Amino acid sequence: MILNSNFNPKVEGIVVFSKSLTSWFSRNQEWLAYFELTHAGCTQFENSATCSDDIKILGKMANAALTYIEANNGLSAPERVKRAEDAICIIYEEYKEALSDNARRQYAIYQEQIDEFENANVEENINTEVITKNLVKRNGTKNRRPGKGHRH
């Protein structure tokens, strides 16, 4: 994985310790770079009235992850990666209801979260189809039972 040049060069060397974190940064690096969410302390959108919830939440995730990744506090690289993953996961779970469908899929760090989202969408679509079919039957479009105005 090659990160955008706006990221601190140390980030790429640490992120590679985790497949999940590498995948998350790969999927989101264009948005992170575009909105300048490429360094610890990138909180410029948290209180913005004009910014979407998706970008505010991405900013929280990036800030938390990059704070652990860039920290030089005696933790090993794998420990920093684990803490960054946990931070992204906690923020995702806390705010996932506020995210758009696309952002839910994009911002999830673990495959299980993506699978959970996909399964929920499939179930919702199935339920919608069943309700639609029942409404068509109730309206009488395919109903052959005699009703008001019918004589047999």
mmCIF file of N, CA and C in Angstrom, residues 1 14 58 104 110:
data_model
loop_
_atom_site.group_PDB
_atom_site.id
_atom_site.type_symbol
_atom_site.label_atom_id
_atom_site.label_comp_id
_atom_site.label_asym_id
_atom_site.label_seq_id
_atom_site.Cartn_x
_atom_site.Cartn_y
_atom_site.Cartn_z
ATOM 1 N N MET A 1 0.833 -1.167 0.000
ATOM 2 C CA MET A 1 0.000 0.000 0.000
ATOM 3 C C MET A 1 0.886 1.241 0.000
ATOM 4 N N ILE A 14 3.866 1.853 9.736
ATOM 5 C CA ILE A 14 3.204 1.255 10.900
ATOM 6 C C ILE A 14 1.897 0.582 10.517
ATOM 7 N N LEU A 58 -15.590 10.692 9.906
ATOM 8 C CA LEU A 58 -14.315 10.280 9.318
ATOM 9 C C LEU A 58 -13.170 11.046 9.973
ATOM 10 N N ARG A 104 -21.114 3.888 5.840
ATOM 11 C CA ARG A 104 -21.083 2.707 6.721
ATOM 12 C C ARG A 104 -20.218 1.610 6.133
ATOM 13 N N TYR A 110 -13.512 -3.589 10.244
ATOM 14 C CA TYR A 110 -13.472 -5.051 10.226
ATOM 15 C C TYR A 110 -14.484 -5.607 9.230
#
